[in-house]
Short mmCIF file of C-alpha atoms and ligand atoms in Angstrom, two decimals:
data_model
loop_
_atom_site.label_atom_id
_atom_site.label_comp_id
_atom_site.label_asym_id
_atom_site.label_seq_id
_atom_site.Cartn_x
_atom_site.Cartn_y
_atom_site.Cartn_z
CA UNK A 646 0.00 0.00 0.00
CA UNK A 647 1.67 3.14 -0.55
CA UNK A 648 2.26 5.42 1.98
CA UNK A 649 1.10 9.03 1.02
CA UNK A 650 3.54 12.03 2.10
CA UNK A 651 2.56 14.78 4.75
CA UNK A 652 3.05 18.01 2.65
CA UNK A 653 3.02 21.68 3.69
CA UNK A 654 2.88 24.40 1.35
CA UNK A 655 4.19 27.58 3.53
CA UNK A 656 3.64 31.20 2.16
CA UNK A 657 0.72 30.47 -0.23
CA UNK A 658 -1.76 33.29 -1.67
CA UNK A 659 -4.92 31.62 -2.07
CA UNK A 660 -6.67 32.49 -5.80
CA UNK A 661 -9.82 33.77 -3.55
CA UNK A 662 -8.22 34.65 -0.64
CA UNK A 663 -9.85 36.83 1.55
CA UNK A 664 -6.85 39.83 1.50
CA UNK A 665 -4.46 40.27 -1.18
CA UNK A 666 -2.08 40.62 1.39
CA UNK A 667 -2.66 37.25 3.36
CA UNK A 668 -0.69 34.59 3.44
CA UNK A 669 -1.49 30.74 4.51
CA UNK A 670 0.00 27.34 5.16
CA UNK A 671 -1.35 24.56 3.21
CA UNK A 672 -1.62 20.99 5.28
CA UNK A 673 -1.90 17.87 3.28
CA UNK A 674 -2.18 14.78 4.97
CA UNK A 675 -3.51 11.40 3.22
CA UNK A 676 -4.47 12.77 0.08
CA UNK A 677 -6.59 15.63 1.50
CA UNK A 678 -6.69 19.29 2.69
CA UNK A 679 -5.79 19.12 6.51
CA UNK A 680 -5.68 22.56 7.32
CA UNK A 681 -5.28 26.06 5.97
CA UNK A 682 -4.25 29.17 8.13
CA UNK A 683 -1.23 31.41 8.75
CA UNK A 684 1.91 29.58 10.61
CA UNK A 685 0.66 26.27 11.02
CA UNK A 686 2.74 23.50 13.48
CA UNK A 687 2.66 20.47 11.04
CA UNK A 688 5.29 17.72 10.87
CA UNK A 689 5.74 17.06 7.17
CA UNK A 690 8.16 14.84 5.44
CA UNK A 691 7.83 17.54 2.24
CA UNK A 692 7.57 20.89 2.95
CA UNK A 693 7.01 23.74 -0.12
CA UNK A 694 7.95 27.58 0.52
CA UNK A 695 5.64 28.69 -2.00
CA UNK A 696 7.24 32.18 -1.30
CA UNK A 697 3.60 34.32 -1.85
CA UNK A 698 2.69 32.74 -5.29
CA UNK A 699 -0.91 32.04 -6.53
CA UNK A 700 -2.25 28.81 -5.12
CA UNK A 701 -5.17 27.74 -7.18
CA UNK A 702 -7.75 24.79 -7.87
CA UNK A 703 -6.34 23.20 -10.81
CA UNK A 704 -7.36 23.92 -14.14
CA UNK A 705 -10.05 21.71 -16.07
CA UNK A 706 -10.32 21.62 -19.59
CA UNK A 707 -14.21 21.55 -20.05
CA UNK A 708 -14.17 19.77 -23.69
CA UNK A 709 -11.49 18.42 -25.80
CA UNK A 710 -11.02 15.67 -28.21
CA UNK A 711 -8.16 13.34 -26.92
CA UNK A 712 -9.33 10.52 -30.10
CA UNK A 713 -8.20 13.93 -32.54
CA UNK A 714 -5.28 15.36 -30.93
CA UNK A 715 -1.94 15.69 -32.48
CA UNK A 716 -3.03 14.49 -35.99
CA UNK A 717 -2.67 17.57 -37.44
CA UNK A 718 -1.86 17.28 -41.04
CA UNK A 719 -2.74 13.23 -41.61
CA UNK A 720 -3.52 12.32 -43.67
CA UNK A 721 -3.32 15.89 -45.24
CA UNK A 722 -3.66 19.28 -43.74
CA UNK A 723 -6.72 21.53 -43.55
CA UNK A 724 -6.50 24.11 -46.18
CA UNK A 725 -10.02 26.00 -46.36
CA UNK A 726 -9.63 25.91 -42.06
CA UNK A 727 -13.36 25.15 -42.45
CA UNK A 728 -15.33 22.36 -39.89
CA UNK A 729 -16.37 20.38 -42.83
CA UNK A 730 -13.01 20.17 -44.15
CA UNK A 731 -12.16 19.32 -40.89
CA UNK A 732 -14.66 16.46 -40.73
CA UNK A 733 -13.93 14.84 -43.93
CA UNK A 734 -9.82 14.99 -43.22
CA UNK A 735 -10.92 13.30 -39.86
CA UNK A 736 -13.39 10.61 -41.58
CA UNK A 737 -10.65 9.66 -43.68
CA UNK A 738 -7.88 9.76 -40.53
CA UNK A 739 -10.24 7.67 -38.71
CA UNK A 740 -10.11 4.88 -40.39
CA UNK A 741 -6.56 3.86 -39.48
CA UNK A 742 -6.81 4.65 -35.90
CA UNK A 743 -5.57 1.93 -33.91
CA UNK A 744 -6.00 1.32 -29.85
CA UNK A 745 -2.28 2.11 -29.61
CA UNK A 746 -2.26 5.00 -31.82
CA UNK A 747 -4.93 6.50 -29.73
CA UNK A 748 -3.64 5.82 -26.52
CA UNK A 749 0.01 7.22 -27.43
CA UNK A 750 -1.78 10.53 -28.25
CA UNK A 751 -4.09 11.20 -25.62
CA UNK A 752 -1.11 10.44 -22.96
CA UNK A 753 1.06 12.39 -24.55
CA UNK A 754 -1.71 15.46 -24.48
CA UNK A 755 -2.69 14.37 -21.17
CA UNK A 756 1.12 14.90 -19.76
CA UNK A 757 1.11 18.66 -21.87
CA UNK A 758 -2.32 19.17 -20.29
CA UNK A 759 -0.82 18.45 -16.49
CA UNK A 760 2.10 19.85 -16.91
CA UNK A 761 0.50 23.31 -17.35
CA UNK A 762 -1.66 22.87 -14.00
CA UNK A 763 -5.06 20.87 -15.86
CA UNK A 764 -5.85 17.83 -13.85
CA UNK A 765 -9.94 17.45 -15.01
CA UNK A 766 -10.33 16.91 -18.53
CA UNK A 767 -14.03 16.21 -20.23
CA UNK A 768 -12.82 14.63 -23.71
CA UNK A 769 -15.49 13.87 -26.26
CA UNK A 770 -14.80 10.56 -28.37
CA UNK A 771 -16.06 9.90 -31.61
CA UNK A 772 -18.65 6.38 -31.65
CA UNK A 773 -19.49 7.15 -35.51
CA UNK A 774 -17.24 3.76 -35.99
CA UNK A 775 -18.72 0.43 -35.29
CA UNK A 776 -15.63 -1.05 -33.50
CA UNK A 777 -15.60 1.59 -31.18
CA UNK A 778 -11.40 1.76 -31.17
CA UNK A 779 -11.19 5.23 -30.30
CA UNK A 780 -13.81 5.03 -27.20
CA UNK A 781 -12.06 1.61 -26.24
CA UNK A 782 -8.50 3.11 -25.97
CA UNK A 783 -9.67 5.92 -24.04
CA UNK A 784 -11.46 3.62 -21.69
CA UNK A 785 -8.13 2.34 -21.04
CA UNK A 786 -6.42 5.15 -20.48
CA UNK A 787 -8.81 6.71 -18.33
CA UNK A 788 -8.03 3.84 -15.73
CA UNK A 789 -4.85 4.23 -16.48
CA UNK A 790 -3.94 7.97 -15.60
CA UNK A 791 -6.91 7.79 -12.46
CA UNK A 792 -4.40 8.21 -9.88
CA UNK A 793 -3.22 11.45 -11.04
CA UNK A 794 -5.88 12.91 -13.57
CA UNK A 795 -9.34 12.70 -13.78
CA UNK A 796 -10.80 12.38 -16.95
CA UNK A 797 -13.93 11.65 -18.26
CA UNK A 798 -15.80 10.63 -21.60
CA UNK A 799 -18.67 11.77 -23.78
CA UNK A 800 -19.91 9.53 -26.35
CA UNK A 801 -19.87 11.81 -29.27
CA UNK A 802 -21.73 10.33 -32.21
CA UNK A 803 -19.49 12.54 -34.76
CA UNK A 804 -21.35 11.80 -38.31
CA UNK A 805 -24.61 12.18 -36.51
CA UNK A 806 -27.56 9.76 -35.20
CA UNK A 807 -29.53 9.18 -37.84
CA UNK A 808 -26.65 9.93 -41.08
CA UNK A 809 -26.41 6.25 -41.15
CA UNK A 810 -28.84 3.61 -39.64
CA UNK A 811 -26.01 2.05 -37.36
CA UNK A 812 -24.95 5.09 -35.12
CA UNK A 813 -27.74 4.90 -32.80
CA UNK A 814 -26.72 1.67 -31.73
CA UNK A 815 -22.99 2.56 -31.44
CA UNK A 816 -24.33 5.33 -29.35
CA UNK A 817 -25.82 3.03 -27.17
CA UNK A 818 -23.09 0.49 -27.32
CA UNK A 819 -20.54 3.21 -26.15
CA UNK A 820 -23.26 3.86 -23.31
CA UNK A 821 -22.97 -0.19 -21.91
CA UNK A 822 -18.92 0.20 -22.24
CA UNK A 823 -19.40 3.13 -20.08
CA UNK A 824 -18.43 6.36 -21.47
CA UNK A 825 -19.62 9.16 -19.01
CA UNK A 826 -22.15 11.13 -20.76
CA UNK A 827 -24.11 10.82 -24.22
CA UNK A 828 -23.56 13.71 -27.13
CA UNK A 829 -25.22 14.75 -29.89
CA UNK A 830 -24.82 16.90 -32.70
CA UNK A 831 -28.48 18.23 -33.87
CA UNK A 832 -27.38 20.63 -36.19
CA UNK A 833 -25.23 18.12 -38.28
CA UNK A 834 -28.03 15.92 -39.43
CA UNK A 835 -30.36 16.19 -42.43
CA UNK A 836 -33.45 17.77 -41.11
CA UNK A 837 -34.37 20.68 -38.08
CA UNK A 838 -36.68 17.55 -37.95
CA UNK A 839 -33.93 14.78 -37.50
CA UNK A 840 -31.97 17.17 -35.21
CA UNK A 841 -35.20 18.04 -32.85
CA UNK A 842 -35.37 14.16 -32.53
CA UNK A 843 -32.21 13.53 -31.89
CA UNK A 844 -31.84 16.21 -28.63
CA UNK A 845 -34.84 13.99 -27.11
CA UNK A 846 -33.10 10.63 -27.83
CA UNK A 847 -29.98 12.01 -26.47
CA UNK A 848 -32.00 12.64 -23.42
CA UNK A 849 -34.01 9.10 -23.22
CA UNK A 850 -30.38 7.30 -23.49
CA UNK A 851 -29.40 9.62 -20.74
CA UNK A 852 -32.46 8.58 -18.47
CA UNK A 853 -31.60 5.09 -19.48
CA UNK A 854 -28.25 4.71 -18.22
CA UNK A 855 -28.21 7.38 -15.76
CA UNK A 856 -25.30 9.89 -17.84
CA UNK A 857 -24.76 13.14 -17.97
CA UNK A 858 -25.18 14.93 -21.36
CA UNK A 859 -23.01 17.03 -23.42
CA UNK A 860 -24.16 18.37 -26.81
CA UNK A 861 -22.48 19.84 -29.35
CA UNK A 862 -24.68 22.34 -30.11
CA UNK A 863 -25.44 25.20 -32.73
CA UNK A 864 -21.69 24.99 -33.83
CA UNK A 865 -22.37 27.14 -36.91
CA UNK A 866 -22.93 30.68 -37.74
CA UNK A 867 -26.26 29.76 -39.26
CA UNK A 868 -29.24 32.03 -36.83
CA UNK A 869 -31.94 30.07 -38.05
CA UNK A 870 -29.99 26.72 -36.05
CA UNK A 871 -31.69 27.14 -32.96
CA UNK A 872 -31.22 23.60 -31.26
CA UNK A 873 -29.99 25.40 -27.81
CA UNK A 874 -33.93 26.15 -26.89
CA UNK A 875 -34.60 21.78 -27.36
CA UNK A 876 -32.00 21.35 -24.90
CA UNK A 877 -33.32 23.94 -22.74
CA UNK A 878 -37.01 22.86 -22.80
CA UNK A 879 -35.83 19.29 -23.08
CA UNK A 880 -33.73 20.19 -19.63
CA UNK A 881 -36.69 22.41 -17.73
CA UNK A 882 -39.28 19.50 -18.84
CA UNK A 883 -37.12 16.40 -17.52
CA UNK A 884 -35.55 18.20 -14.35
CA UNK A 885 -32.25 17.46 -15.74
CA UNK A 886 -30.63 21.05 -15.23
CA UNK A 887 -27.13 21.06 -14.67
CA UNK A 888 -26.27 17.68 -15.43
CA UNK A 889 -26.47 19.35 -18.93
CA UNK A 890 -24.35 21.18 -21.23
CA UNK A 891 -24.38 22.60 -23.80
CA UNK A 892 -21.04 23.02 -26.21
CA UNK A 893 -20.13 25.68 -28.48
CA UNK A 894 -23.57 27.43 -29.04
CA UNK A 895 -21.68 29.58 -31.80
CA UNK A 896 -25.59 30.52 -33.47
CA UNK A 897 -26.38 32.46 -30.31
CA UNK A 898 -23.44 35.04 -31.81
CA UNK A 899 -25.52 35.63 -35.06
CA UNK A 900 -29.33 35.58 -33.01
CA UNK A 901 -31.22 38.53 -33.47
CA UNK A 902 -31.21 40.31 -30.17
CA UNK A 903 -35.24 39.85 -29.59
CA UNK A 904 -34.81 35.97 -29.76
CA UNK A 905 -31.54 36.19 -27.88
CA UNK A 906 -33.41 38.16 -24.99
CA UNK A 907 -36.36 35.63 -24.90
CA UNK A 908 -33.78 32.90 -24.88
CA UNK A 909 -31.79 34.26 -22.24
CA UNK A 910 -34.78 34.18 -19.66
CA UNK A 911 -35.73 30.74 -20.86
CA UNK A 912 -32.20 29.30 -20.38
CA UNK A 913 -32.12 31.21 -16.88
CA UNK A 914 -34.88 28.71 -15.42
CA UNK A 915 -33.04 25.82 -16.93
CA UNK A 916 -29.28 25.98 -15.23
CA UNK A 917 -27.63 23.74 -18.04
CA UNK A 918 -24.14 24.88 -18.54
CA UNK A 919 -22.36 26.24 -21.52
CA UNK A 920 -18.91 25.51 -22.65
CA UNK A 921 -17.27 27.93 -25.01
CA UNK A 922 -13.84 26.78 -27.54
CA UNK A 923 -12.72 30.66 -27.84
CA UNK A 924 -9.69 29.26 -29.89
CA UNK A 925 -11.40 27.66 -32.52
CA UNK A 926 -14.87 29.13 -32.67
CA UNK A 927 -13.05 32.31 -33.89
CA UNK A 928 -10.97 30.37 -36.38
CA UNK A 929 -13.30 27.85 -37.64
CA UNK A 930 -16.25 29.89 -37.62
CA UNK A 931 -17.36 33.29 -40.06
CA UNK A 932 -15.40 31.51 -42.77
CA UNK A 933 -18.43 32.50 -45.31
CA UNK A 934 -18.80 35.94 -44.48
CA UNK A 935 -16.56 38.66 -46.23
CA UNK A 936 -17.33 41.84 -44.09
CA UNK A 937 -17.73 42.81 -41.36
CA UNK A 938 -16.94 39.29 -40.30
CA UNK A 939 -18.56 37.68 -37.22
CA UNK A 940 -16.73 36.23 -34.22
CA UNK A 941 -18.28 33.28 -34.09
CA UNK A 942 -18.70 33.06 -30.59
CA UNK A 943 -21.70 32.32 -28.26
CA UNK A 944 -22.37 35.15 -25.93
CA UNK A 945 -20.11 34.38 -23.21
CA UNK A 946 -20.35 37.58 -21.13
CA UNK A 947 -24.39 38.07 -21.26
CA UNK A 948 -24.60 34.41 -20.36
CA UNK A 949 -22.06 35.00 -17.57
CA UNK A 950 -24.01 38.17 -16.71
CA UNK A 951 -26.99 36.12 -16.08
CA UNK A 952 -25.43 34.21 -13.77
CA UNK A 953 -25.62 31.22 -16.39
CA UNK A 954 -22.52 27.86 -15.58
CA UNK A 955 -20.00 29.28 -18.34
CA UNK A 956 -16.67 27.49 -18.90
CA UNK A 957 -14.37 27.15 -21.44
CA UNK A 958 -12.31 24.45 -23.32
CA UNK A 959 -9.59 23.70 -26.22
CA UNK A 960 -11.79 21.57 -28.09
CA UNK A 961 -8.65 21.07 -30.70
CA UNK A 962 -4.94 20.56 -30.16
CA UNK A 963 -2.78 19.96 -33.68
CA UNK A 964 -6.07 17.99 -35.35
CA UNK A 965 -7.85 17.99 -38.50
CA UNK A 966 -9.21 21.22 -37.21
CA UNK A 967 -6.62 23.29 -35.89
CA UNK A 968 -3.24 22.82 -36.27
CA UNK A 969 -2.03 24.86 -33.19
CA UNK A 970 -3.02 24.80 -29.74
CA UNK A 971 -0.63 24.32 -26.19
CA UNK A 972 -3.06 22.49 -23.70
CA UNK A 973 -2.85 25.95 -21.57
CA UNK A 974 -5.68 26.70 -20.44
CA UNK A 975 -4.51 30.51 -19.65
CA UNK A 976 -4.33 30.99 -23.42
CA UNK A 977 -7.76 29.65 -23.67
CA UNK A 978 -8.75 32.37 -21.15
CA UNK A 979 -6.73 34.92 -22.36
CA UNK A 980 -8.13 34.71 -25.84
CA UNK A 981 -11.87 34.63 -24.37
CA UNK A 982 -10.98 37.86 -22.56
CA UNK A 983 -10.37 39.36 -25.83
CA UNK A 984 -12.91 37.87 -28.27
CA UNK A 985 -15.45 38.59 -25.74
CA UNK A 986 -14.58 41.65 -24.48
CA UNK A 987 -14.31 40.60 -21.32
CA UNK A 988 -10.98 43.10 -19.94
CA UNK A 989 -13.13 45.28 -16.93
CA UNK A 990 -10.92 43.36 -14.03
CA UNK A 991 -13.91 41.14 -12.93
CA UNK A 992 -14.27 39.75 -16.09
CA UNK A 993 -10.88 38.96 -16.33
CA UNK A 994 -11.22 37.33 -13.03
CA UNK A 995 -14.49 35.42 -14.19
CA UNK A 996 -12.29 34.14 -17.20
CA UNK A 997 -10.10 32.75 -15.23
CA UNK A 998 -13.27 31.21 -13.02
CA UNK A 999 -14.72 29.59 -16.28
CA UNK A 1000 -11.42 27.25 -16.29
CA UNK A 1001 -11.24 26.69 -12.93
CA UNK A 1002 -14.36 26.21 -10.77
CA UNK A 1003 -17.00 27.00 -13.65
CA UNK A 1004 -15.41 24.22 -15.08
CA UNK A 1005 -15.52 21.84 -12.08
CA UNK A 1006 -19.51 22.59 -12.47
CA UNK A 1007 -19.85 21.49 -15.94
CA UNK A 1008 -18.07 18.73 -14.98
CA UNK A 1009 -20.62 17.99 -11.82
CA UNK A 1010 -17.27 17.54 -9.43
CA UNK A 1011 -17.46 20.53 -7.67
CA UNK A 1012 -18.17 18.73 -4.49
CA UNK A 1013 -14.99 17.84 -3.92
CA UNK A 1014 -12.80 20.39 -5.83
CA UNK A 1015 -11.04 23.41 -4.61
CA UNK A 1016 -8.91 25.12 -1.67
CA UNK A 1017 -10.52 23.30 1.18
CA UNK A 1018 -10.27 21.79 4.51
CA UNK A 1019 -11.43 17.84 4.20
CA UNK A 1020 -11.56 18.52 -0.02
CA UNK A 1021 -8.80 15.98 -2.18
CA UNK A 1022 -5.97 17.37 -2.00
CA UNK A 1023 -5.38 18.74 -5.91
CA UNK A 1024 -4.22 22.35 -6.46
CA UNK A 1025 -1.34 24.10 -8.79
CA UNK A 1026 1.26 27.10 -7.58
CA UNK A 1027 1.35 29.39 -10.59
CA UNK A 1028 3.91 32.12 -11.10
CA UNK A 1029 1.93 35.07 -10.21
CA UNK A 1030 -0.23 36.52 -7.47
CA UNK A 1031 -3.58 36.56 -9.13
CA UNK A 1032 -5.69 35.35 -11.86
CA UNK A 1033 -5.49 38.64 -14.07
CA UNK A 1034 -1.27 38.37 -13.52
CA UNK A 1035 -1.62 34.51 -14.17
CA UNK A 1036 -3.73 35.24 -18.18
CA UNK A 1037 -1.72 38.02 -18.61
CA UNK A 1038 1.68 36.62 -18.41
CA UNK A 1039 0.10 33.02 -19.34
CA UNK A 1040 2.64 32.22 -16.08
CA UNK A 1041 3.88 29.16 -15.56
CA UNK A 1042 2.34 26.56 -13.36
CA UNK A 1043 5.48 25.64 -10.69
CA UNK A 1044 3.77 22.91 -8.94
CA UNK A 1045 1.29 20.43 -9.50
CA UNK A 1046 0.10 18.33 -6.31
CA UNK A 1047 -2.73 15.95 -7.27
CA UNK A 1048 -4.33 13.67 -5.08
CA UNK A 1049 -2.06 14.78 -1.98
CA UNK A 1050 1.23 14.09 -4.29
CA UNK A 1051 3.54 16.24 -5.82
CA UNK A 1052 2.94 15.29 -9.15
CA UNK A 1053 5.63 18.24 -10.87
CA UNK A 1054 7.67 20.99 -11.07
CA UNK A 1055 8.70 23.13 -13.30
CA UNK A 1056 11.66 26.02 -13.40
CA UNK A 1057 10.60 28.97 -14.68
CA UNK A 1058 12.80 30.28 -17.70
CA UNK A 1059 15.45 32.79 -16.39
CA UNK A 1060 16.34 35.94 -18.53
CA UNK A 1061 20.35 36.90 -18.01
CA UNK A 1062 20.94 39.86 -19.41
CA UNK A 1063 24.79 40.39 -20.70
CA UNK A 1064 26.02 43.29 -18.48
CA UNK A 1065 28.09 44.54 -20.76
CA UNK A 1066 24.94 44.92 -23.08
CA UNK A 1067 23.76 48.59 -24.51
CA UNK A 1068 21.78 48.91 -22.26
ZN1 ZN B 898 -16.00 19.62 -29.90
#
């Protein structure tokens, strides 16, 4: 049995403190939070002088798509940047995925995604296929990485439910093998009929197996796709609130403002949450329009400002879709302060909330996540003393302690300047 270590973290600004000026000590015994207050007595066999930097929740990256990652360019590279190109470069990547290939790729993001402080990942995993390889692998490596990242797993039915008369049963099939909550993707198939139908069968499978649900929903500029107020009625009728999200929402950007102030009250009763891909909703969509030229964003601030669950993911790193991307999710909150105009200093701060504990509510894990007493013990030390500091400077994330274990560290770069310079 192994033997977890008594840590102490001395010197340690807490991300919400309740001065700026206040220091703590951070207790850790047996994988949880023992104690936090200034100066404590506690025997530790590691002890951490965090020396006044940021202590934080970690990070969670609210919707990726570990089957994708790091195929950027295979089998050939995305040249309009549109999501259909993307999808047919990833139909025809697809078909040589193997368990291992998978599983080498996800780890590999998984380690860039913990390195830089994210230890909750949502991953959505294409079940368009009828052996399932992609879901499989990641089935696997979810066991495999539980001891030091969480991650869990939306069955994501890629082509659609009804595009071809097998995917409701993979669906269902990825269900039994026990991903973690059922997708959809209503505005994908043929008909506003089809994609009405599908929201409700998304929500019967749901019901079925006891899942949470994650659609991808409205991902297009179109303002006549207006899926969001299914899941919202579908939600308020069934009771399901906020074990239900809704992805992308990109339409709500083009809505006329009459429908979006209607919506806004509706979706106010339901409590579903929203997840926003700031990266590559402003690079994937407003491809058709010349200009002025849309953002291609849902409207993360006014659903913020209504006090709606708003977080914010990657969705791509190096894939058919977007050939950049870091796993940071600072420079997913930096570029949502910008693209939503979100710089007044409490928006910044709420930006920095939507990867953090916003996140941790999409997820439905916020019972046992953040800074304390008798909570696991996971939390990062990041290079700055606060969350505006931390986007700004995207700083780097010096410690990682997951489940009451130092899990890394990492050395800041350090800038010598030649004294003899010009200078
Ligand atoms: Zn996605």
């Amino acid at each position: 049995m192994t033997v977890l270590p008594r840590l102490l973290l001395r010197r340690c600004r807490l991300v919400h403190g309740s001065t700026a000026d206040e220091l703590v000590d951070i207790a850790i015994e047996a994988g949880h939070i023992q104690a936090i207050a200034p100066d404590l007595a506690f025997t530790a066999t590691t002890e951490i002088d965090v020396g006044g930097h940021l202590v934080s929740p970690p990070f969670v990256e609210s919707h990726i798509h570990l089957d994708s990652v790091l195929t950027a360019g295979q089998p050939r590279w995305n040249q309009s940047g549109t999501l259909f190109e993307g999808i047919d470069i990833w139909r025809d990547r697809k078909q040589s995925l193997t368990v291992e290939d998978v599983q080498r790729r996800a780890l590999q993001a998984l380690r860039q995604q913990a390195e830089q402080g994210v230890l909750y990942i949502r991953s959505h995993v294409d079940v368009s296929e009828a052996s399932l390889t992609a879901l499989k692998a990641l089935l696997a490596v979810k066991h495999q990485v539980k001891d030091w990242i969480t991650l869990q797993l939306v069955a994501f039915p890629q082509d659609g439910i009804y595009s071809h008369p097998d995917n409701a049963t993979h669906l269902e099939e990825a269900l039994r093998l026990g991903a973690d909550a059922v997708g959809g993707i209503p505005h994908y198939e043929l008909t506003r009929e089809e994609g009405v139908q599908s929201v409700q069968h998304v929500f019967d499978l749901a019901e079925r197996y006891g899942r949470l649900i994650d659609i991808h929903c409205d991902e297009i500029d179109d303002d006549q796709s207006r899926f969001i107020e299914v899941v919202a009625a579908c939600a308020q009728r069934r009771g399901w609130g906020s074990r239900v999200t809704a992805s992308h929402t990109t339409a709500m950007g083009s809505y006329n403002d009459a429908y979006a102030l209607k919506l806004l009250g509706m979706l106010q009763r339901t409590a579903i949450n929203f997840v926003a891909n700031p990266l590559i909703n402003l690079t994937l969509q407003g491809r058709t329009d010349t200009y002025p030229k849309r953002r291609g964003l849902t409207r993360v601030k006014e659903l913020w400002q209504q006090g709606l669950n708003v977080s914010l993911g990657h969705d791509c790193i190096q894939d058919p879709w977007y050939s950049l991307g870091t796993g940071s999710m600072l420079d997913v909150a930096s570029m949502a302060v910008h693209a939503c105009q979100m710089t007044g200093i409490q928006e910044i701060a709420a930006c920095y909330d939507m990867v953090t504990e916003h996140g941790a509510k999409t997820l439905q894990i916020d019972d046992d996540y953040g800074l304390k007493i008798g909570n696991s013990a996971n939390l990062i030390v990041l290079d700055a003393t606060d969350p505006c500091e931390a986007i700004r400077r995207r700083a780097t994330v010096r410690y990682v302690i997951s489940q009451g274990q130092l899990l890394l560290e990492t050395v800041p770069a350090q800038v010598n300047w030649n004294p003899s310079g010009n200078t």
